[in-house]
Coordinates of C-alpha atoms and ligand atoms in Angstrom, one line a residue:
M1154 CA -113.1 -25.0 -77.7
E1155 CA -115.5 -24.2 -74.8
W1156 CA -112.8 -25.5 -72.4
A1157 CA -110.2 -23.3 -74.2
K1158 CA -112.4 -20.3 -73.9
L1159 CA -113.7 -20.7 -70.4
H1160 CA -111.3 -22.8 -68.4
S1161 CA -107.8 -22.5 -69.8
D1162 CA -106.9 -19.2 -68.2
A1163 CA -104.1 -19.3 -65.5
R1164 CA -101.1 -17.4 -64.3
F1165 CA -98.9 -19.7 -66.2
N1166 CA -100.9 -20.6 -69.3
L1167 CA -99.3 -23.4 -71.3
A1168 CA -102.6 -24.3 -72.8
S1169 CA -102.8 -21.7 -75.6
S1170 CA -101.0 -22.4 -78.9
G1171 CA -100.3 -19.0 -80.4
V1172 CA -97.7 -16.2 -80.1
A1173 CA -98.4 -13.0 -78.2
S1174 CA -100.9 -10.7 -80.0
Y1175 CA -99.5 -8.1 -82.5
P1176 CA -100.7 -4.7 -81.2
L1177 CA -102.6 -2.3 -83.5
A1178 CA -100.6 0.5 -82.0
D1179 CA -97.5 -1.0 -83.8
F1180 CA -99.3 -0.7 -87.2
V1181 CA -99.7 3.1 -86.4
S1182 CA -96.2 3.7 -85.1
A1183 CA -94.6 1.9 -88.1
G1184 CA -96.5 4.3 -90.4
W1185 CA -98.5 1.4 -92.0
L1186 CA -101.9 2.7 -90.9
R1187 CA -103.6 6.1 -90.9
L1188 CA -107.1 6.2 -89.3
E1189 CA -108.5 8.3 -92.2
S1190 CA -107.6 5.4 -94.6
L1191 CA -109.9 3.0 -92.7
E1192 CA -113.4 2.7 -94.1
L1193 CA -116.4 0.8 -92.6
T1194 CA -118.1 -0.6 -95.7
A1195 CA -117.0 -1.7 -99.2
P1196 CA -119.2 -2.6 -102.1
G1197 CA -120.4 -6.2 -101.4
A1198 CA -118.9 -8.8 -103.7
Y1199 CA -117.2 -12.2 -103.6
G1200 CA -114.1 -11.0 -101.8
Y1201 CA -112.4 -7.6 -101.4
E1202 CA -110.2 -7.5 -104.4
P1203 CA -107.0 -6.1 -102.8
L1204 CA -107.3 -8.8 -100.2
Q1205 CA -107.9 -11.5 -102.8
R1206 CA -104.8 -10.3 -104.7
A1207 CA -102.7 -10.2 -101.5
L1208 CA -103.7 -13.7 -100.4
G1209 CA -103.2 -15.0 -104.0
A1210 CA -99.7 -13.5 -104.1
K1211 CA -98.8 -14.9 -100.7
A1212 CA -99.7 -18.4 -101.8
G1213 CA -98.5 -18.0 -105.4
V1214 CA -102.0 -18.8 -106.8
S1215 CA -104.6 -17.1 -108.9
P1216 CA -107.1 -15.0 -106.8
D1217 CA -110.0 -17.1 -108.2
S1218 CA -108.6 -20.0 -106.2
V1219 CA -108.8 -18.0 -103.0
V1220 CA -111.9 -17.9 -100.7
A1221 CA -111.4 -15.4 -97.9
A1222 CA -113.1 -16.7 -94.7
A1223 CA -113.5 -15.8 -91.0
G1224 CA -110.4 -17.6 -89.7
T1225 CA -109.2 -21.1 -90.5
S1226 CA -112.4 -22.2 -88.6
M1227 CA -114.8 -20.9 -91.2
A1228 CA -112.3 -21.8 -94.0
N1229 CA -112.5 -25.5 -92.8
H1230 CA -116.2 -25.3 -92.5
L1231 CA -116.6 -24.0 -96.1
A1232 CA -114.1 -26.4 -97.5
M1233 CA -115.8 -29.4 -95.9
A1234 CA -119.3 -28.2 -96.8
A1235 CA -118.3 -28.0 -100.5
A1236 CA -116.2 -31.2 -100.6
F1237 CA -118.7 -33.8 -99.4
E1238 CA -122.4 -34.5 -99.0
P1239 CA -124.1 -35.7 -95.8
G1240 CA -123.5 -39.4 -95.4
D1241 CA -120.2 -39.4 -97.3
E1242 CA -117.2 -41.0 -95.7
V1243 CA -114.4 -38.6 -94.5
L1244 CA -111.1 -39.9 -93.2
I1245 CA -109.4 -37.8 -90.5
E1246 CA -106.0 -38.2 -88.8
Q1247 CA -106.0 -39.3 -85.1
P1248 CA -105.0 -37.3 -83.0
T1249 CA -106.0 -34.0 -84.5
Y1250 CA -107.6 -30.6 -83.9
E1251 CA -110.9 -31.6 -82.3
L1252 CA -113.0 -29.1 -84.3
L1253 CA -112.1 -30.8 -87.6
V1254 CA -113.9 -33.9 -86.4
T1255 CA -116.9 -32.1 -84.9
T1256 CA -117.3 -29.9 -87.9
A1257 CA -117.3 -32.9 -90.3
E1258 CA -119.8 -34.6 -88.0
Y1259 CA -122.0 -31.5 -87.9
L1260 CA -122.0 -31.5 -91.7
G1261 CA -123.3 -35.1 -91.7
A1262 CA -120.1 -36.9 -92.6
N1263 CA -119.5 -40.6 -91.7
V1264 CA -116.2 -39.9 -90.0
R1265 CA -113.5 -42.6 -89.9
R1266 CA -110.0 -42.1 -88.4
F1267 CA -106.5 -43.2 -89.3
A1268 CA -103.6 -43.2 -86.8
R1269 CA -100.6 -41.0 -86.6
R1270 CA -98.5 -43.0 -84.2
A1271 CA -96.8 -41.5 -81.1
E1272 CA -93.9 -44.1 -81.4
E1273 CA -93.2 -42.7 -84.9
G1274 CA -93.2 -39.1 -83.8
F1275 CA -96.8 -38.7 -85.2
R1276 CA -95.4 -38.8 -88.8
L1277 CA -98.0 -39.0 -91.6
D1278 CA -97.8 -42.5 -93.0
P1279 CA -99.4 -42.9 -96.5
A1280 CA -99.5 -46.7 -96.1
I1281 CA -101.9 -46.3 -93.2
I1282 CA -104.1 -44.0 -95.3
K1283 CA -104.0 -46.5 -98.1
A1284 CA -105.2 -49.2 -95.8
A1285 CA -108.1 -47.1 -94.5
I1286 CA -109.4 -45.4 -97.6
T1287 CA -112.5 -46.9 -99.4
P1288 CA -114.3 -46.1 -102.6
R1289 CA -116.8 -44.2 -100.4
T1290 CA -114.2 -41.8 -99.0
R1291 CA -114.7 -38.3 -100.4
L1292 CA -112.2 -36.4 -98.3
V1293 CA -108.9 -37.1 -96.4
M1294 CA -108.1 -34.5 -93.7
I1295 CA -104.8 -33.7 -92.2
T1296 CA -103.0 -30.8 -90.4
N1297 CA -99.6 -29.6 -91.3
L1298 CA -97.8 -28.8 -89.0
H1299 CA -99.6 -31.6 -87.2
N1300 CA -101.8 -30.3 -84.4
P1301 CA -101.1 -31.3 -81.6
S1302 CA -97.5 -32.6 -82.2
S1303 CA -96.1 -30.0 -84.6
A1304 CA -94.7 -32.9 -86.8
F1305 CA -94.0 -31.6 -90.3
T1306 CA -95.1 -33.4 -93.5
D1307 CA -92.9 -32.9 -96.6
E1308 CA -94.1 -32.5 -100.1
A1309 CA -93.2 -36.1 -101.3
T1310 CA -95.4 -37.6 -98.5
L1311 CA -98.2 -35.2 -99.3
R1312 CA -97.9 -36.1 -103.0
D1313 CA -98.2 -39.8 -102.1
V1314 CA -101.3 -39.1 -100.0
G1315 CA -102.7 -37.1 -102.9
E1316 CA -102.3 -40.0 -105.3
I1317 CA -103.9 -42.5 -102.9
A1318 CA -106.9 -40.1 -102.4
K1319 CA -107.2 -39.3 -106.1
S1320 CA -107.3 -43.0 -107.1
A1321 CA -110.2 -43.5 -104.6
G1322 CA -112.0 -40.4 -106.0
A1323 CA -111.3 -38.3 -102.9
R1324 CA -109.7 -34.9 -102.2
V1325 CA -107.2 -34.0 -99.6
L1326 CA -107.8 -31.1 -97.2
V1327 CA -104.6 -29.8 -95.6
D1328 CA -105.1 -27.4 -92.7
E1329 CA -101.8 -25.4 -92.9
F1330 CA -102.7 -23.2 -89.9
Y1331 CA -99.3 -24.0 -88.1
L1332 CA -97.2 -24.2 -91.3
E1333 CA -97.3 -20.4 -91.2
A1334 CA -95.1 -20.6 -88.1
L1335 CA -92.2 -21.9 -90.2
Y1336 CA -91.8 -18.2 -91.2
S1337 CA -88.7 -17.8 -93.4
T1338 CA -88.0 -21.5 -93.9
A1339 CA -88.8 -22.2 -97.5
W1340 CA -92.1 -24.1 -97.9
R1341 CA -94.9 -24.1 -100.4
T1342 CA -98.6 -24.7 -99.8
A1343 CA -99.8 -28.2 -100.7
F1344 CA -102.3 -26.6 -103.1
H1345 CA -99.5 -26.6 -105.7
L1346 CA -99.6 -30.4 -105.7
G1347 CA -102.8 -30.5 -107.8
D1348 CA -106.5 -29.7 -108.0
H1349 CA -107.4 -32.6 -105.7
F1350 CA -105.8 -30.6 -102.8
I1351 CA -107.8 -28.1 -100.8
V1352 CA -105.8 -25.9 -98.3
T1353 CA -107.0 -23.8 -95.3
S1354 CA -105.1 -21.3 -93.2
S1355 CA -105.1 -17.9 -91.5
L1356 CA -103.0 -15.2 -90.0
T1357 CA -104.3 -16.1 -86.6
K1358 CA -101.6 -17.9 -84.7
A1359 CA -98.2 -17.5 -86.3
Y1360 CA -98.5 -13.7 -86.7
G1361 CA -100.5 -12.8 -83.5
L1362 CA -103.3 -11.5 -85.6
S1363 CA -106.3 -13.5 -84.4
G1364 CA -108.5 -10.5 -84.1
L1365 CA -108.4 -9.9 -87.9
R1366 CA -110.1 -13.3 -88.5
C1367 CA -108.1 -13.3 -91.7
G1368 CA -108.5 -16.9 -93.0
W1369 CA -108.6 -18.4 -96.4
V1370 CA -109.3 -21.5 -98.5
L1371 CA -107.2 -22.4 -101.6
A1372 CA -109.3 -24.6 -104.0
A1373 CA -109.8 -25.2 -107.7
P1374 CA -111.8 -22.2 -109.1
E1375 CA -115.1 -24.1 -109.5
L1376 CA -115.0 -25.5 -106.0
A1377 CA -114.0 -22.0 -104.7
R1378 CA -117.1 -20.5 -106.3
A1379 CA -119.2 -23.1 -104.5
M1380 CA -117.6 -22.1 -101.2
W1381 CA -118.3 -18.4 -101.7
C1382 CA -122.0 -19.3 -102.2
I1383 CA -122.0 -21.4 -99.0
N1384 CA -120.4 -18.5 -97.2
D1385 CA -123.4 -16.4 -98.2
L1386 CA -125.4 -18.6 -95.7
Y1387 CA -123.2 -17.5 -92.8
G1388 CA -121.6 -14.1 -93.1
V1389 CA -122.3 -12.8 -96.6
N1390 CA -119.5 -10.2 -96.3
A1391 CA -116.6 -9.7 -93.9
A1392 CA -116.1 -6.7 -91.6
H1393 CA -114.5 -4.3 -94.0
P1394 CA -112.1 -2.6 -91.5
A1395 CA -110.7 -6.1 -90.8
E1396 CA -110.2 -6.6 -94.6
L1397 CA -108.3 -3.3 -94.9
L1398 CA -106.1 -4.2 -91.9
S1399 CA -105.5 -7.7 -93.3
V1400 CA -104.2 -6.2 -96.6
I1401 CA -101.8 -4.0 -94.5
A1402 CA -100.7 -7.0 -92.5
L1403 CA -100.1 -9.0 -95.6
D1404 CA -98.1 -6.1 -97.2
H1405 CA -95.8 -6.2 -94.1
L1406 CA -95.9 -9.9 -93.3
N1407 CA -92.1 -10.3 -93.5
E1408 CA -91.6 -7.7 -90.7
I1409 CA -94.3 -9.2 -88.6
A1410 CA -92.9 -12.7 -89.1
A1411 CA -89.4 -11.6 -88.2
R1412 CA -90.6 -10.5 -84.7
Y1413 CA -92.2 -13.8 -84.0
A1414 CA -89.4 -15.9 -85.5
K1415 CA -87.0 -14.2 -83.2
L1416 CA -89.3 -14.8 -80.2
L1417 CA -89.6 -18.5 -80.9
E1418 CA -85.8 -18.8 -81.5
V1419 CA -85.2 -17.4 -78.0
N1420 CA -88.0 -19.4 -76.3
R1421 CA -87.4 -22.8 -77.9
P1422 CA -84.2 -23.6 -76.0
I1423 CA -85.9 -22.5 -72.8
V1424 CA -88.7 -25.0 -73.4
N1425 CA -86.2 -27.7 -74.3
R1426 CA -84.2 -27.1 -71.1
F1427 CA -87.5 -27.3 -69.1
L1428 CA -88.3 -30.6 -70.8
D1429 CA -84.8 -32.0 -70.1
A1430 CA -85.7 -31.4 -66.4
C1431 CA -89.0 -33.3 -66.6
P1432 CA -88.4 -37.1 -66.3
H1433 CA -92.1 -37.8 -65.9
I1434 CA -93.1 -36.8 -69.4
E1435 CA -92.0 -37.9 -72.9
V1436 CA -92.4 -35.7 -75.9
A1437 CA -91.2 -35.7 -79.5
R1438 CA -89.4 -32.4 -79.7
Q1439 CA -89.7 -30.2 -82.8
P1440 CA -87.4 -27.6 -84.3
H1441 CA -90.5 -25.6 -85.4
G1442 CA -94.0 -24.8 -84.4
T1443 CA -95.7 -23.4 -81.3
V1444 CA -97.2 -26.5 -79.7
L1445 CA -95.9 -29.8 -78.3
F1446 CA -97.8 -33.0 -77.3
P1447 CA -96.2 -34.4 -74.2
R1448 CA -97.3 -37.7 -72.7
L1449 CA -97.3 -38.5 -69.0
R1450 CA -95.3 -41.7 -68.4
A1451 CA -97.6 -42.6 -65.5
G1452 CA -100.9 -41.4 -64.0
E1453 CA -103.8 -39.8 -65.8
S1454 CA -104.0 -36.4 -67.5
E1455 CA -107.2 -35.0 -65.9
G1456 CA -105.8 -35.4 -62.3
F1457 CA -102.4 -34.0 -63.4
C1458 CA -104.1 -31.0 -64.9
S1459 CA -106.1 -30.3 -61.7
Y1460 CA -102.9 -30.7 -59.7
L1461 CA -101.0 -28.2 -61.8
R1462 CA -103.9 -25.7 -61.6
E1463 CA -104.5 -26.1 -57.8
R1464 CA -100.8 -26.2 -56.8
F1465 CA -99.1 -24.0 -59.4
D1466 CA -101.8 -21.8 -61.1
T1467 CA -100.7 -23.5 -64.3
S1468 CA -102.9 -24.7 -67.2
V1469 CA -102.2 -27.3 -69.8
V1470 CA -104.6 -29.0 -72.2
P1471 CA -105.8 -32.4 -70.8
Ligands
PLP786 C1 -105.3 -26.8 -86.9 C2 -106.2 -25.6 -86.5 N1 -107.0 -25.2 -87.5 C3 -107.8 -24.1 -87.2 C4 -107.8 -23.4 -86.0 C5 -108.7 -22.2 -85.8 O1 -108.2 -21.1 -86.5 P1 -108.8 -19.7 -86.6 O2 -108.6 -19.1 -85.2 O3 -108.0 -18.9 -87.6 O4 -110.2 -19.8 -86.9 C6 -106.9 -23.8 -85.1 C7 -106.8 -23.1 -83.8 O5 -106.1 -23.4 -82.9 C8 -106.1 -25.0 -85.3 O6 -105.2 -25.4 -84.4

């Protein structure tokens, strides 16, 4: 994350994973927002009720299964802190979003990894999880879409993983951060597959709304209540203007999504044409998502990254 914050900037920045930011001015010009309707402070409670309702409606779940959090980052932190104790075993896909691993380690987990294989397009393979899980495993963690490859995991596979976890006495945490970027394509959150699933997500990347820090956890009500109490250690309450703006964004999410779905529809063939012209890298192409995980056929990535930066003012993630 430090590298992403301090060293990824370049004229041609291929190292960031989101869509362009959605401007606040467009909330105003669309007539969604009037300044006088903003307020600085709301009565403190466990969640701002209109936001709880809007997030619950979006996911098709009851608001008492929703824990609003500062981005998917805090959502993951709260979910992990409630789902295991220090010393417990946690099974995490490899490769993955680096902060899932470091957050689990920070919370004292005994982290073990299971492979998503490049030669299989990084698909999630329940058999590999079954071979790796032990009676000490409390949590299995995956991303859907997979970060970094954008591979999609369907419901049948998730259900299989859920059964494997359940019979070992573990839960499954699905970080659905990039699933939001499927936009209109029909999908349901994995939370519908049972109480042994915990889901995290946010409006950050797919809707260009990272500044709202509108994240959430979906969890069984009792576990959700534990997460709200853990959140009291960190932030107590969210910034209320951000909560109000998040409710507006959720009310108009289809319009916001349409803008970015169109953008990706135009950009994806351009990316694919570019990849066609690059014999030195191999990559599993995806029909969805905003990130790809190319592999250099020869050479090493650090040197390649420096070369791109020095010669072409271009950044990619090592
Ligand atoms: C899989 C995944 N989870 C969580 C995050 C962080 O999300 P947020 O910015 O909403 O905290 C990212 C950011 O790239 C991510 O890729």
